[in-house]
Amino acid sequence: MERKKLELELNKPKHIEMLFDSPKIGESQYGTYYLYAVRNGDGDEYSFFATDDVHEKLSGLKKGDAAVITKVATQKGSKVVWWRSKCSDAS
C-alpha cells in the first residue's frame, strides 16, 4: 500500500496514531532517515519522515499509540534559520 506523505503546516498541530511499533530506518544522500507509517485524524494513512529530535520522541511509542506533532520555525532576527518539528503525547 502506498501512503501519501504527511505534510505539516507551520504551527498547526497534527494528531497522529502509530501504525507500527517502529519506523523504517535507512540511509540516503542526506543521511539517516526515519520513515513512520501513521494515521491522521481523517482516517487516512500517511508516511511521515521524522527529524532526529522527533524520532527520539516517537521511538518510544508503539502501534496504536497517539501523539501530536507540530512544525515550528526558529527565527534569528528577521530570518528563519532552520525548521524542526516538535512532538508531544496526545493523552
PDB file of C-alpha atoms in Angstrom:
ATOM      1  CA  MET A   1       0.000   0.000   0.000  1.00  0.00           C
ATOM      2  CA  GLU A   2       1.385   3.368  -0.983  1.00  0.00           C
ATOM      3  CA  ARG A   3       0.761   6.107   1.561  1.00  0.00           C
ATOM      4  CA  LYS A   4       0.598   9.833   0.953  1.00  0.00           C
ATOM      5  CA  LYS A   5       3.339  11.903   2.550  1.00  0.00           C
ATOM      6  CA  LEU A   6       2.128  13.684   5.674  1.00  0.00           C
ATOM      7  CA  GLU A   7       2.667  17.391   5.086  1.00  0.00           C
ATOM      8  CA  LEU A   8       2.803  19.581   8.188  1.00  0.00           C
ATOM      9  CA  GLU A   9       1.714  23.202   8.111  1.00  0.00           C
ATOM     10  CA  LEU A  10       3.642  25.676  10.220  1.00  0.00           C
ATOM     11  CA  ASN A  11       2.297  25.955  13.791  1.00  0.00           C
ATOM     12  CA  LYS A  12      -0.699  23.670  13.107  1.00  0.00           C
ATOM     13  CA  PRO A  13      -0.698  20.584  15.357  1.00  0.00           C
ATOM     14  CA  LYS A  14      -1.471  17.210  13.757  1.00  0.00           C
ATOM     15  CA  HIS A  15      -2.815  14.305  15.753  1.00  0.00           C
ATOM     16  CA  ILE A  16      -1.296  11.021  14.610  1.00  0.00           C
ATOM     17  CA  GLU A  17      -1.652   7.361  15.516  1.00  0.00           C
ATOM     18  CA  MET A  18       1.250   4.972  15.054  1.00  0.00           C
ATOM     19  CA  LEU A  19       0.548   2.090  12.633  1.00  0.00           C
ATOM     20  CA  PHE A  20       3.659   0.060  13.549  1.00  0.00           C
ATOM     21  CA  ASP A  21       5.932  -0.362  16.561  1.00  0.00           C
ATOM     22  CA  SER A  22       8.943   1.161  14.822  1.00  0.00           C
ATOM     23  CA  PRO A  23       9.882   3.200  11.735  1.00  0.00           C
ATOM     24  CA  LYS A  24      11.721   2.087   8.647  1.00  0.00           C
ATOM     25  CA  ILE A  25      15.263   3.371   9.087  1.00  0.00           C
ATOM     26  CA  GLY A  26      17.524   3.861   6.097  1.00  0.00           C
ATOM     27  CA  GLU A  27      20.262   5.942   4.549  1.00  0.00           C
ATOM     28  CA  SER A  28      20.001   8.480   1.750  1.00  0.00           C
ATOM     29  CA  GLN A  29      22.270  11.140   0.304  1.00  0.00           C
ATOM     30  CA  TYR A  30      21.053  13.380   3.163  1.00  0.00           C
ATOM     31  CA  GLY A  31      21.917  10.911   5.923  1.00  0.00           C
ATOM     32  CA  THR A  32      19.786   8.668   8.119  1.00  0.00           C
ATOM     33  CA  TYR A  33      16.018   8.828   7.673  1.00  0.00           C
ATOM     34  CA  TYR A  34      13.174   7.643   9.904  1.00  0.00           C
ATOM     35  CA  LEU A  35      10.022   6.762   7.971  1.00  0.00           C
ATOM     36  CA  TYR A  36       6.911   6.278  10.104  1.00  0.00           C
ATOM     37  CA  ALA A  37       3.526   4.956   8.983  1.00  0.00           C
ATOM     38  CA  VAL A  38       0.822   6.972  10.741  1.00  0.00           C
ATOM     39  CA  ARG A  39      -2.911   7.615  10.629  1.00  0.00           C
ATOM     40  CA  ASN A  40      -4.156  11.187  10.888  1.00  0.00           C
ATOM     41  CA  GLY A  41      -7.487  12.296  12.337  1.00  0.00           C
ATOM     42  CA  ASP A  42      -9.090  11.984   8.882  1.00  0.00           C
ATOM     43  CA  GLY A  43      -8.623   8.203   8.965  1.00  0.00           C
ATOM     44  CA  ASP A  44      -6.184   8.106   6.040  1.00  0.00           C
ATOM     45  CA  GLU A  45      -2.758   6.522   6.316  1.00  0.00           C
ATOM     46  CA  TYR A  46       0.373   8.595   5.717  1.00  0.00           C
ATOM     47  CA  SER A  47       4.149   8.305   5.535  1.00  0.00           C
ATOM     48  CA  PHE A  48       5.966  10.675   7.865  1.00  0.00           C
ATOM     49  CA  PHE A  49       9.699  11.405   7.712  1.00  0.00           C
ATOM     50  CA  ALA A  50      10.696  12.392  11.245  1.00  0.00           C
ATOM     51  CA  THR A  51      13.625  14.636  12.098  1.00  0.00           C
ATOM     52  CA  ASP A  52      16.172  13.273  14.587  1.00  0.00           C
ATOM     53  CA  ASP A  53      14.585  15.069  17.554  1.00  0.00           C
ATOM     54  CA  VAL A  54      11.036  13.967  16.655  1.00  0.00           C
ATOM     55  CA  HIS A  55      12.217  10.386  16.027  1.00  0.00           C
ATOM     56  CA  GLU A  56      13.758  10.362  19.504  1.00  0.00           C
ATOM     57  CA  LYS A  57      10.326  11.106  20.994  1.00  0.00           C
ATOM     58  CA  LEU A  58       8.278   8.912  18.645  1.00  0.00           C
ATOM     59  CA  SER A  59      10.606   5.922  19.058  1.00  0.00           C
ATOM     60  CA  GLY A  60       9.100   5.218  22.489  1.00  0.00           C
ATOM     61  CA  LEU A  61       5.613   4.821  21.005  1.00  0.00           C
ATOM     62  CA  LYS A  62       4.083   1.543  19.833  1.00  0.00           C
ATOM     63  CA  LYS A  63       1.375   0.572  17.333  1.00  0.00           C
ATOM     64  CA  GLY A  64      -1.895   2.301  18.269  1.00  0.00           C
ATOM     65  CA  ASP A  65      -0.240   4.993  20.409  1.00  0.00           C
ATOM     66  CA  ALA A  66      -1.112   8.612  19.637  1.00  0.00           C
ATOM     67  CA  ALA A  67       0.925  11.813  19.531  1.00  0.00           C
ATOM     68  CA  VAL A  68       0.626  15.419  18.406  1.00  0.00           C
ATOM     69  CA  ILE A  69       3.295  16.799  16.076  1.00  0.00           C
ATOM     70  CA  THR A  70       3.756  20.448  15.148  1.00  0.00           C
ATOM     71  CA  LYS A  71       6.097  22.033  12.611  1.00  0.00           C
ATOM     72  CA  VAL A  72       7.765  25.105  14.090  1.00  0.00           C
ATOM     73  CA  ALA A  73      10.396  27.530  12.827  1.00  0.00           C
ATOM     74  CA  THR A  74      13.251  29.055  14.756  1.00  0.00           C
ATOM     75  CA  GLN A  75      13.950  32.682  13.926  1.00  0.00           C
ATOM     76  CA  LYS A  76      17.128  34.705  14.298  1.00  0.00           C
ATOM     77  CA  GLY A  77      16.456  38.379  13.705  1.00  0.00           C
ATOM     78  CA  SER A  78      14.284  38.625  10.603  1.00  0.00           C
ATOM     79  CA  LYS A  79      15.448  35.315   9.084  1.00  0.00           C
ATOM     80  CA  VAL A  80      14.226  31.783   9.644  1.00  0.00           C
ATOM     81  CA  VAL A  81      17.384  29.798  10.258  1.00  0.00           C
ATOM     82  CA  TRP A  82      16.029  26.232  10.434  1.00  0.00           C
ATOM     83  CA  TRP A  83      12.908  24.138  10.653  1.00  0.00           C
ATOM     84  CA  ARG A  84      12.061  21.437  13.128  1.00  0.00           C
ATOM     85  CA  SER A  85       9.059  19.546  14.367  1.00  0.00           C
ATOM     86  CA  LYS A  86       8.060  19.069  17.954  1.00  0.00           C
ATOM     87  CA  CYS A  87       6.174  16.128  19.321  1.00  0.00           C
ATOM     88  CA  SER A  88       4.008  15.652  22.396  1.00  0.00           C
ATOM     89  CA  ASP A  89       1.963  12.814  23.833  1.00  0.00           C
ATOM     90  CA  ALA A  90      -1.677  13.030  22.735  1.00  0.00           C
ATOM     91  CA  SER A  91      -3.082  11.854  26.082  1.00  0.00           C
TER      92      SER A  91
END
